[in-house]
PDB file of C-alpha atoms and ligand atoms in Angstrom:
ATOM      1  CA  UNK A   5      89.595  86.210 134.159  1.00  0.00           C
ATOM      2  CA  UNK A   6      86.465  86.738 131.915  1.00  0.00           C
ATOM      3  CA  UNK A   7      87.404  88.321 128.297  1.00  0.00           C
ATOM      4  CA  UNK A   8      85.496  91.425 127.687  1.00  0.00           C
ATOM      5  CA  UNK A   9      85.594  92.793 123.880  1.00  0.00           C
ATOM      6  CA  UNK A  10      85.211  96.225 122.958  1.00  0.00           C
ATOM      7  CA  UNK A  11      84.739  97.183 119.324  1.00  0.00           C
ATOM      8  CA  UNK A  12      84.777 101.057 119.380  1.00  0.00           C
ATOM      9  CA  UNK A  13      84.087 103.920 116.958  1.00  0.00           C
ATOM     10  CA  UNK A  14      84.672 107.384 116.741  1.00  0.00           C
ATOM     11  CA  UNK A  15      81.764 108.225 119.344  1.00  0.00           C
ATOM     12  CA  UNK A  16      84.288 107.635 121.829  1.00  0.00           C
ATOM     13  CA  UNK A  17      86.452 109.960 121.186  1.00  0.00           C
ATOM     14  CA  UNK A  18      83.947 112.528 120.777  1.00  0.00           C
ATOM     15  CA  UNK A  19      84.067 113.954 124.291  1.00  0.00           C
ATOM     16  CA  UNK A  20      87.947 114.210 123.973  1.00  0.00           C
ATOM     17  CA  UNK A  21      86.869 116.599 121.382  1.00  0.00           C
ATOM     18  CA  UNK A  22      87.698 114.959 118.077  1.00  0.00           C
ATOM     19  CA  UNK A  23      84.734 114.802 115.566  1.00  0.00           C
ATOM     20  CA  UNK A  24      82.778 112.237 114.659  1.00  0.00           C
ATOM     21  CA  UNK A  25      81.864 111.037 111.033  1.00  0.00           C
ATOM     22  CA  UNK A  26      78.371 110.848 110.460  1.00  0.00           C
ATOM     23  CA  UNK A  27      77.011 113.037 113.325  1.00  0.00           C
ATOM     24  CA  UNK A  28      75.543 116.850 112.978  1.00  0.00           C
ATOM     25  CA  UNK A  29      78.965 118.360 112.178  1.00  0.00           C
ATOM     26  CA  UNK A  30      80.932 115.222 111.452  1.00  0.00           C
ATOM     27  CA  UNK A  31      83.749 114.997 109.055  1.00  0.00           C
ATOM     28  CA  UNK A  32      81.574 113.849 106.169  1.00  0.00           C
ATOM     29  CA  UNK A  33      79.887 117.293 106.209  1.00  0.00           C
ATOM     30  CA  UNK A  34      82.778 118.906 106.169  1.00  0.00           C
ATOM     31  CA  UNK A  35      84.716 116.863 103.521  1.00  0.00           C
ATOM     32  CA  UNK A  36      83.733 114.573 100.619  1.00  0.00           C
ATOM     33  CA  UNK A  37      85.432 111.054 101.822  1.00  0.00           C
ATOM     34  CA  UNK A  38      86.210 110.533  98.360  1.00  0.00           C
ATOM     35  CA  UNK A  39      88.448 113.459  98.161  1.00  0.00           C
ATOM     36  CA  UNK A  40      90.497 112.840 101.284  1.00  0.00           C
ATOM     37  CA  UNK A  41      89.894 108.913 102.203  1.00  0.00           C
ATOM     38  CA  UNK A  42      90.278 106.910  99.361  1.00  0.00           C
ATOM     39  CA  UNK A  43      93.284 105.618  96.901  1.00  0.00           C
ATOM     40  CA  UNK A  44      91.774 107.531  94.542  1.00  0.00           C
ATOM     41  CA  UNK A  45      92.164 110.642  96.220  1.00  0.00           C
ATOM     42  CA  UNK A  46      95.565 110.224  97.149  1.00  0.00           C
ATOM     43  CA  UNK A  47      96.276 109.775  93.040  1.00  0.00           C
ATOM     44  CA  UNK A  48      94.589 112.648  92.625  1.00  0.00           C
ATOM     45  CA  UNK A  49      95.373 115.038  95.214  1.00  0.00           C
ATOM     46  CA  UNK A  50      97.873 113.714  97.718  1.00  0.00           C
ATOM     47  CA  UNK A  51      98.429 117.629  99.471  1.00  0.00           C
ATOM     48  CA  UNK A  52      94.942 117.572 100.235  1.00  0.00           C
ATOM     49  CA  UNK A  53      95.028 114.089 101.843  1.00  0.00           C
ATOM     50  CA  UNK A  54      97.870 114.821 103.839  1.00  0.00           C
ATOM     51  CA  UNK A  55      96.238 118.513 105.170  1.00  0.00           C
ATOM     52  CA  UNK A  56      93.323 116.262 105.899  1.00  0.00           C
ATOM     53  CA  UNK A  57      95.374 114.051 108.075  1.00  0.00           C
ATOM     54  CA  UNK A  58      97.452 116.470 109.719  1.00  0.00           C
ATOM     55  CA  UNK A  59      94.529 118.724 110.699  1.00  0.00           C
ATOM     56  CA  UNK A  60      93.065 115.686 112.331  1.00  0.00           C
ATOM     57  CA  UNK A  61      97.121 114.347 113.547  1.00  0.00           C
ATOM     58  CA  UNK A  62      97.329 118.058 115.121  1.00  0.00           C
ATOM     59  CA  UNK A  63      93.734 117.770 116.945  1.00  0.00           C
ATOM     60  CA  UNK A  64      95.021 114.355 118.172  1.00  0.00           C
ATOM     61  CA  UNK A  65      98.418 116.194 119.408  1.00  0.00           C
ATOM     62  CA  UNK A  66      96.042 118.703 121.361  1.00  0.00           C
ATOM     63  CA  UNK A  67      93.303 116.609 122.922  1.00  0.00           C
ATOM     64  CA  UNK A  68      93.085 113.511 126.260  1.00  0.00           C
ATOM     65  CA  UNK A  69      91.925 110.163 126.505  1.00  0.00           C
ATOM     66  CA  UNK A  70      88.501 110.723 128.251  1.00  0.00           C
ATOM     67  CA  UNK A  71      86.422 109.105 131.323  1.00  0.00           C
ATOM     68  CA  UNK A  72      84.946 106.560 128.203  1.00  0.00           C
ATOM     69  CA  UNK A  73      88.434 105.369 127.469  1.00  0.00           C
ATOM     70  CA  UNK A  74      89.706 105.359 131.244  1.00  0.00           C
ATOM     71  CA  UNK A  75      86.992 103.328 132.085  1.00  0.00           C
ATOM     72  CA  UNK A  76      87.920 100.747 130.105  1.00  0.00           C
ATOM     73  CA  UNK A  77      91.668 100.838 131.187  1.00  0.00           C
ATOM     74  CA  UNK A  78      90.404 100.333 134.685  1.00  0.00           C
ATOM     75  CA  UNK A  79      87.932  97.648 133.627  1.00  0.00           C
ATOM     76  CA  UNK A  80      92.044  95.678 133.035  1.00  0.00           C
ATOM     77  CA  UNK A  81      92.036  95.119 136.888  1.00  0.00           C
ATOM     78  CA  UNK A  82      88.709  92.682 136.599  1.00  0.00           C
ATOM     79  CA  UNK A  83      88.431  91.440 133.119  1.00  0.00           C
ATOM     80  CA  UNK A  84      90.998  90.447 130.377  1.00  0.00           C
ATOM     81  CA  UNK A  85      90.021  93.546 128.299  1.00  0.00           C
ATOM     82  CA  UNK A  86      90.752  93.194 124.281  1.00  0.00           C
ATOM     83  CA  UNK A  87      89.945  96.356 122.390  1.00  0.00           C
ATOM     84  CA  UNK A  88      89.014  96.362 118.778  1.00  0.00           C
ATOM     85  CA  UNK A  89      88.534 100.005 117.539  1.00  0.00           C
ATOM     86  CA  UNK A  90      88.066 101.827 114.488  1.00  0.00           C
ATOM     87  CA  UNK A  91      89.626 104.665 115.923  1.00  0.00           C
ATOM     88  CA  UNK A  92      92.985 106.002 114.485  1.00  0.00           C
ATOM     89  CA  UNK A  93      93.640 107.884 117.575  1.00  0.00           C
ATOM     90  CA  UNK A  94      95.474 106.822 120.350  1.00  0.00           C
ATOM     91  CA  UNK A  95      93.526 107.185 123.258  1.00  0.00           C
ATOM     92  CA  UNK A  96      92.752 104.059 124.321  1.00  0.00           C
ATOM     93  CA  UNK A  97      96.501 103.667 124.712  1.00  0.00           C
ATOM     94  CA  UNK A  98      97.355 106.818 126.299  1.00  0.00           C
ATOM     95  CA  UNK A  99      94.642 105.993 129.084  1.00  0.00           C
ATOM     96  CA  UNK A 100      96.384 102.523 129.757  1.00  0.00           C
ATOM     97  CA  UNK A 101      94.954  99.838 127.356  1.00  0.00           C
ATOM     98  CA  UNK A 102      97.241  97.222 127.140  1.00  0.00           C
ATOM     99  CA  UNK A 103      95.200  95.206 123.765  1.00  0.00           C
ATOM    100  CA  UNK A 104      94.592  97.605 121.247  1.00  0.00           C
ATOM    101  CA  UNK A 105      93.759  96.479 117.544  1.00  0.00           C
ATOM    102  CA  UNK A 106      93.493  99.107 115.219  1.00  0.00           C
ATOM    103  CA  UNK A 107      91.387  97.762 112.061  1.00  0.00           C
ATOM    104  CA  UNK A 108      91.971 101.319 110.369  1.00  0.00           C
ATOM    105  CA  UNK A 109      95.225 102.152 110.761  1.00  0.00           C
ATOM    106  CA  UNK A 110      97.127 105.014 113.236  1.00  0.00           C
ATOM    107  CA  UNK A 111      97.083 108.635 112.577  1.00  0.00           C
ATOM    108  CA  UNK A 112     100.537 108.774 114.316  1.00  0.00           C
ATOM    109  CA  UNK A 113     102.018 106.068 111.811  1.00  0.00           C
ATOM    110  CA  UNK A 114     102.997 107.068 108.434  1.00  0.00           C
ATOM    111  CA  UNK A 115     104.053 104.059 105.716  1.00  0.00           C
ATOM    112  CA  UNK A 116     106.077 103.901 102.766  1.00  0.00           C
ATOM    113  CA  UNK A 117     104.167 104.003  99.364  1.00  0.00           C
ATOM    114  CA  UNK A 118     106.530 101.615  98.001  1.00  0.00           C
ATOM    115  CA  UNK A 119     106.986  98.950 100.687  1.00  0.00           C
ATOM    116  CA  UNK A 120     103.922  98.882 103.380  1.00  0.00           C
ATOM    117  CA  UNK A 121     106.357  96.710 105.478  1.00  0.00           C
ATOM    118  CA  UNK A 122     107.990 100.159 106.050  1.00  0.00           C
ATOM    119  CA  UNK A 123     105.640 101.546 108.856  1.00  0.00           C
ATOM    120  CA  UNK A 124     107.121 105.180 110.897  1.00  0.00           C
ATOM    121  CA  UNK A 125     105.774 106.537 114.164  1.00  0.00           C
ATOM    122  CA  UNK A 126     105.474 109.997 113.707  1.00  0.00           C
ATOM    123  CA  UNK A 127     106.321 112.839 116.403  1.00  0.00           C
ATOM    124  CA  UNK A 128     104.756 115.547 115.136  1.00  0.00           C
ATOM    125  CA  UNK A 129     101.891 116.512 113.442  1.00  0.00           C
ATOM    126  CA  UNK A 130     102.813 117.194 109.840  1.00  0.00           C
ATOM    127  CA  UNK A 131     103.304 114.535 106.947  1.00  0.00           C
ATOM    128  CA  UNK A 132     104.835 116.568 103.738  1.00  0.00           C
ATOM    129  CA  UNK A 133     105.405 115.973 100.686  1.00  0.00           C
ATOM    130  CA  UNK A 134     108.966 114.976  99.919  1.00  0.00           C
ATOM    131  CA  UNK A 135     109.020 113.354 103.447  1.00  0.00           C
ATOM    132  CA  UNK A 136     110.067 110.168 102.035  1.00  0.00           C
ATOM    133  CA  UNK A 137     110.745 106.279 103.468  1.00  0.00           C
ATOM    134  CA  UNK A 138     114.011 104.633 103.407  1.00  0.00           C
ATOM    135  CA  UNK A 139     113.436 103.067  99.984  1.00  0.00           C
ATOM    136  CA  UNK A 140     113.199 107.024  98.853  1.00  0.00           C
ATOM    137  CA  UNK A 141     109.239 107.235  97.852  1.00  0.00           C
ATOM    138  CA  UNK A 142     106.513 109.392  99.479  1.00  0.00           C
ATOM    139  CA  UNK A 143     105.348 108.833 102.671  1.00  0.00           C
ATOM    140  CA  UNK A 144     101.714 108.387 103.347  1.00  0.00           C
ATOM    141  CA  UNK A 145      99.387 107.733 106.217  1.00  0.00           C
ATOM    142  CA  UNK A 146      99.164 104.558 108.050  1.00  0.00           C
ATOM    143  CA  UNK A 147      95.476 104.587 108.230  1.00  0.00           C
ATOM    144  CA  UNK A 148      93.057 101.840 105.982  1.00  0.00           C
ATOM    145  CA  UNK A 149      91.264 104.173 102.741  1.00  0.00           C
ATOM    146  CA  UNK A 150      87.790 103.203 101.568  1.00  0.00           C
ATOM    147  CA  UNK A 151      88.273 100.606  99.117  1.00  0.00           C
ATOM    148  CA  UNK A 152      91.096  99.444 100.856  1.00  0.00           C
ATOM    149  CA  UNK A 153      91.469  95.890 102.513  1.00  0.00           C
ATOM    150  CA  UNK A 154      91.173  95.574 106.203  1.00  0.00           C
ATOM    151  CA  UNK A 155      93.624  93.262 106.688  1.00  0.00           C
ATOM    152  CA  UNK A 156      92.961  93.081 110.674  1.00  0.00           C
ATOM    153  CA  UNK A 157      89.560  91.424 110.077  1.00  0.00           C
ATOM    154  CA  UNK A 158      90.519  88.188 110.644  1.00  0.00           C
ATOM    155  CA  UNK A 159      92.334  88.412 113.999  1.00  0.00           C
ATOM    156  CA  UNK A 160      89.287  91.009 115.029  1.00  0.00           C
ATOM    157  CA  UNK A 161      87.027  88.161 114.297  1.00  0.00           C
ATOM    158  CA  UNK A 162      89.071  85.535 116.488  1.00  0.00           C
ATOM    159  CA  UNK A 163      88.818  88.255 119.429  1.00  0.00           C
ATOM    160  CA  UNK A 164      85.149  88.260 118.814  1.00  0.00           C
ATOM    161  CA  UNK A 165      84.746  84.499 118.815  1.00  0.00           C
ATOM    162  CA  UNK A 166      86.653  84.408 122.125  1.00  0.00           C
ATOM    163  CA  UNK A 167      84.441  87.006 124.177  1.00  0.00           C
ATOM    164  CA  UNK A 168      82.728  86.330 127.105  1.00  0.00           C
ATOM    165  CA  UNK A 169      81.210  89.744 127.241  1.00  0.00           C
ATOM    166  CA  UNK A 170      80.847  92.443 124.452  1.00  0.00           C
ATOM    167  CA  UNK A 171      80.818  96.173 124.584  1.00  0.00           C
ATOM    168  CA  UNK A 172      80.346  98.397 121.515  1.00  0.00           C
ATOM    169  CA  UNK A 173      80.563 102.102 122.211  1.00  0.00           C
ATOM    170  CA  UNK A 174      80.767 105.047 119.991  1.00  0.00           C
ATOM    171  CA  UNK A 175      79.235 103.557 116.422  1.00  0.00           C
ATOM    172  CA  UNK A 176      76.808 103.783 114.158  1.00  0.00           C
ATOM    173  CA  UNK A 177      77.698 100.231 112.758  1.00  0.00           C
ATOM    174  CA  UNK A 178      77.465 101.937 109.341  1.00  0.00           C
ATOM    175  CA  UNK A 179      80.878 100.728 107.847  1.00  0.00           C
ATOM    176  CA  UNK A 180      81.611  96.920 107.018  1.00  0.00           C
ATOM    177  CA  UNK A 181      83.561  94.787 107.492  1.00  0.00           C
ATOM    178  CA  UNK A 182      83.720  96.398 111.167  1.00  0.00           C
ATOM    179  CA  UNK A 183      80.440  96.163 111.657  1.00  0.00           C
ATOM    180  CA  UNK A 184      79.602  92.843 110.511  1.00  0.00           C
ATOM    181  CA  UNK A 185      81.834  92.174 114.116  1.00  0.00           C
ATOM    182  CA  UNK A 186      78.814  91.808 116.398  1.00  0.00           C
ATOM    183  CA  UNK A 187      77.491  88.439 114.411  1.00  0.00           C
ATOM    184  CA  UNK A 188      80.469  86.644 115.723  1.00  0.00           C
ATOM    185  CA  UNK A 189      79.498  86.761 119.774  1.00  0.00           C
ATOM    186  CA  UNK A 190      78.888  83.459 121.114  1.00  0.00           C
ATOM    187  CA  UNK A 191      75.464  82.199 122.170  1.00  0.00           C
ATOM    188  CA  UNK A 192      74.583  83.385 125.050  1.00  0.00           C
ATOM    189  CA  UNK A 193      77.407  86.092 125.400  1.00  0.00           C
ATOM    190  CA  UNK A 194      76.088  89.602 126.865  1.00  0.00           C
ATOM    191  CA  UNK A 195      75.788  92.553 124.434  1.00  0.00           C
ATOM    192  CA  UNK A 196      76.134  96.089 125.724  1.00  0.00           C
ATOM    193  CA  UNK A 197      75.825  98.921 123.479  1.00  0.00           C
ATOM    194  CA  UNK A 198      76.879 102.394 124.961  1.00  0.00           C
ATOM    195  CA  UNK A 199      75.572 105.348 122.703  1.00  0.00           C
ATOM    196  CA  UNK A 200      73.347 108.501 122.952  1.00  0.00           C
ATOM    197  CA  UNK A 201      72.093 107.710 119.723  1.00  0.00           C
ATOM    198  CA  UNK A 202      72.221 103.880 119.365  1.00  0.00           C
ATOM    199  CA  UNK A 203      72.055 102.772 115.868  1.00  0.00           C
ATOM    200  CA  UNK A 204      68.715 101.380 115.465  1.00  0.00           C
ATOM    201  CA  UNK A 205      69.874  97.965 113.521  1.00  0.00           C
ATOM    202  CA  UNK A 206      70.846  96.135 116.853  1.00  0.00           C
ATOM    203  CA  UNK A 207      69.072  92.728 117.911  1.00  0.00           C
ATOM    204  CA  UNK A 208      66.788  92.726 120.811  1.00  0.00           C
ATOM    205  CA  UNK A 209      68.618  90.879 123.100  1.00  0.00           C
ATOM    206  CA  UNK A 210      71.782  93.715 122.857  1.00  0.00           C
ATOM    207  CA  UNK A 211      72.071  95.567 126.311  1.00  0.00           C
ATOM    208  CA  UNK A 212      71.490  99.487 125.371  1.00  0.00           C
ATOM    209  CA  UNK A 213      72.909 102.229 127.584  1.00  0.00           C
ATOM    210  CA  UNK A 214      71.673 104.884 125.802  1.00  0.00           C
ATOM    211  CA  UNK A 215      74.319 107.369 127.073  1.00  0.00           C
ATOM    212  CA  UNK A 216      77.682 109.426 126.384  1.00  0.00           C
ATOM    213  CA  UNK A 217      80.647 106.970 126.706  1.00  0.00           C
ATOM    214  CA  UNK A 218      82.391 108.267 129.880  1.00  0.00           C
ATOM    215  CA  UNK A 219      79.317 107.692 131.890  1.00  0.00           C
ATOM    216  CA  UNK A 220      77.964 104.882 130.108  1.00  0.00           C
ATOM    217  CA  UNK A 221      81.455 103.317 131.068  1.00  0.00           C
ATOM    218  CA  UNK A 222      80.635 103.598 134.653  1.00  0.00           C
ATOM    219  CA  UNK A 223      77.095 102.629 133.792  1.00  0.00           C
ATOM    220  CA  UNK A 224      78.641  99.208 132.667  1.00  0.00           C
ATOM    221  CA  UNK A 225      80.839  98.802 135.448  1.00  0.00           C
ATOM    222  CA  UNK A 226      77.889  98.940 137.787  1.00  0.00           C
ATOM    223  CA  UNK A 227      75.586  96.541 135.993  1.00  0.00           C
ATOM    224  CA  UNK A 228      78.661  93.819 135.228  1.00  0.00           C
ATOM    225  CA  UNK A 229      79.505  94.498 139.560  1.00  0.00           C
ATOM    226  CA  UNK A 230      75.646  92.570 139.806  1.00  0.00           C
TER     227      UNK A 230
HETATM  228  N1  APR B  25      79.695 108.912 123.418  1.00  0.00           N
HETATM  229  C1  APR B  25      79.369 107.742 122.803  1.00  0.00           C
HETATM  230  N2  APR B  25      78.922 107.659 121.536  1.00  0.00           N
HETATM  231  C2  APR B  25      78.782 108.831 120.863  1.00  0.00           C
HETATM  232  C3  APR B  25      79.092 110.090 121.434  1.00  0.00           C
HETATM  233  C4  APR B  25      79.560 110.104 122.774  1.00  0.00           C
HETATM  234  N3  APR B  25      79.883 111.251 123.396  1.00  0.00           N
HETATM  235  N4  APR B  25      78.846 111.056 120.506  1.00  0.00           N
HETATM  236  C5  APR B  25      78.409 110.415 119.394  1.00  0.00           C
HETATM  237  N5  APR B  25      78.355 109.084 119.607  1.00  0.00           N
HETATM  238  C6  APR B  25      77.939 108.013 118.679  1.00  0.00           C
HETATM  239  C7  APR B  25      76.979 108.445 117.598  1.00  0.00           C
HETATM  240  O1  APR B  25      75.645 108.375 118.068  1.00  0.00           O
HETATM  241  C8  APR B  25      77.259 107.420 116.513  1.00  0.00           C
HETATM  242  O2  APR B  25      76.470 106.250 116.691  1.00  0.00           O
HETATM  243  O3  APR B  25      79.106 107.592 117.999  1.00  0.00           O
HETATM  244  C9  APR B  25      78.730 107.067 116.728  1.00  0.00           C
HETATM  245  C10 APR B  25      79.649 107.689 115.701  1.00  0.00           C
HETATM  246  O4  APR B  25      79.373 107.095 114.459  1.00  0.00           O
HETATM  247  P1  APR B  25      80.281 107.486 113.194  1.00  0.00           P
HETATM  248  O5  APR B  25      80.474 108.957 113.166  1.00  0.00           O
HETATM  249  O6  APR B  25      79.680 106.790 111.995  1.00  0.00           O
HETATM  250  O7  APR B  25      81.711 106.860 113.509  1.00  0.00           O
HETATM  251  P2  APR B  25      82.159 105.346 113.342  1.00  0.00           P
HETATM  252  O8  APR B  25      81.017 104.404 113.566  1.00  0.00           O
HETATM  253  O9  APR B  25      83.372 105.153 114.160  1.00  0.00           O
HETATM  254  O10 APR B  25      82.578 105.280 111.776  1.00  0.00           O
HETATM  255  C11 APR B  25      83.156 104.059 111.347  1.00  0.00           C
HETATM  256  O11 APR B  25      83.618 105.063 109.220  1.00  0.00           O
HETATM  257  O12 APR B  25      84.354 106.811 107.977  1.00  0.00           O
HETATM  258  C12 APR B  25      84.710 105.602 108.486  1.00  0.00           C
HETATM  259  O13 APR B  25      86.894 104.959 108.927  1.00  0.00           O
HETATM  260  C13 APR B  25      85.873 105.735 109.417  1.00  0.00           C
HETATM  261  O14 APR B  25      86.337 104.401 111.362  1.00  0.00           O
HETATM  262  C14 APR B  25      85.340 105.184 110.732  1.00  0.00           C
HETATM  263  C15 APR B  25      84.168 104.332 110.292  1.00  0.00           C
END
C-alpha cells in the first residue's frame, strides 16, 4: 500500500464547528495567545488558562468528526494513511483514524506540572484548580504552549520523509516547526493542498483544491482514483 501523509490544522475542524486561529473570528481575536497559550501565562494566570481550555474541552465534548475527517478514515481502505495534525481535538480519531500524531498536545489529556511522564485522559470537560496528579501538584493541559518544545518533530519529520503522497488541509502554514513539514516530501512526491483560502507561500508544483475540507476530501479521492 502507498503511504499518504496528512499534516492538518485547525481548518479542518472548522466545519465540526470549532474555531479556527487566524481566520475572521478566530481565537486570536478573541484572546491574546500570550495570556492563555504560553508558560508565561500559566505563571501568571493559571484560572484563566484553564477557562480557556475548558471552554474549548466543552466545545470539543459538544461537536462530530466531519465529512473532511471521515474522508480520510475511509481513504485507510486504499492507502496506509499517517496523520500528522496540529489539532488538539480528537476528531480524526473519533471518525476512525488509526495513525494519529498530535505535535500539540490533546485537549482531553491533562499532565502533571511536576512529572510530564504523568499524562491523564480526561472525561469531562473541566480542569480545576486543586485537581492535582499523583505526585500531589496541579494539573495542567496536555497541549504544547508557544515557546514550548515540540518534542514530536522528529518522528513527524520521519513520517514526512516516508510519504508517497502528501495532503495538507486546514492551515495557514503560519506556525513553525509544523510548517517547516512540507520541505521534507521526497522528489517527485505529489502535494495536495485542500483549503478555501490556501496560504499563498506554497511552491508551484503543490496540487491546490481550493475548497472546504469535507468536499475537498472527496475532491482528492477522485483525482488520486485517476
Ligand atoms: N476547510 C478547510 N480549511 C479551512 C476551512 C474549512 N472549512 N476553514 C478555514 N480553513 C483554513 C483557513 O483558510 C486557514 O488556512 O484553515 C486554516 C486555519 O489556519 P489557522 O487558523 O492558522 O490554524 P492552524 O494553521 O492550524 O494554526 C496552527 O497555530 O495557534 C497555533 O497551536 C495553534 O495548532 C495551531 C497552530
Amino acid at each position: 500500500m502507498k503511504r499518504l501523509v496528512v499534516l492538518s490544522g485547525a481548518g479542518i475542524s472548522a466545519e465540526s464547528g470549532l474555531k479556527t486561529f487566524r481566520d475572521m473570528d478566530g481565537l486570536w481575536e478573541q484572546y491574546d495567545v500570550t495570556e492563555v497559550a504560553s508558560p508565561e501565562a500559566w505563571q501568571r494566570n493559571p484560572e484563566l488558562v484553564l477557562r480557556f481550555y475548558n471552554e474549548r474541552r466543552k466545545q470539543l465534548f459538544e461537536c462530530e468528526p466531519n465529512a473532511g475527517h471521515i474522508g480520510l478514515a475511509q481513504l485507510q481502505d486504499d492507502y496506509d494513511v499517517r496523520i500528522i495534525t496540529q489539532n488538539v481535538d480528537d476528531l480524526h480519531e473519533r471518525a476512525g483514524s488509526r495513525n494519529v500524531l498530535h505535535l500539540h498536545g490533546e485537549l482531553k489529556k491533562a499532565r502533571s506540572t511536576v512529572d510530564e511522564s504523568l499524562v491523564y485522559d480526561l472525561d469531562n470537560w473541566e480542569l480545576k484548580p486543586g485537581d492535582c496528579c499523583e505526585k500531589g501538584s496541579q494539573l495542567r493541559p496536555h497541549v504544547v504552549w508557544f515557546g514550548e518544545p515540540v518534542t514530536a518533530i522528529p518522528d513527524a519529520v520521519a513520517l514526512v520523509e516516508s510519504a508517497d503522497i502528501m495532503v495538507v488541509i486546514g492551515t495557514s502554514l503560519n506556525v513553525y516547526p509544523a510548517a517547516g513539514l512540507l520541505n521534507y516530501t521526497r522528489e517527485n512526491v505529489p502535494v495536495f493542498l485542500i483549503d478555501p483560502n490556501p496560504p499563498f507561500q506554497v511552491s508551484p508544483e503543490v496540487h491546490i483544491i481550493a475548497m472546504k475540507a469535507g468536499a475537498g476530501v472527496t475532491e482528492l479521492e477522485r483525482i488520486l482514483k485517476q
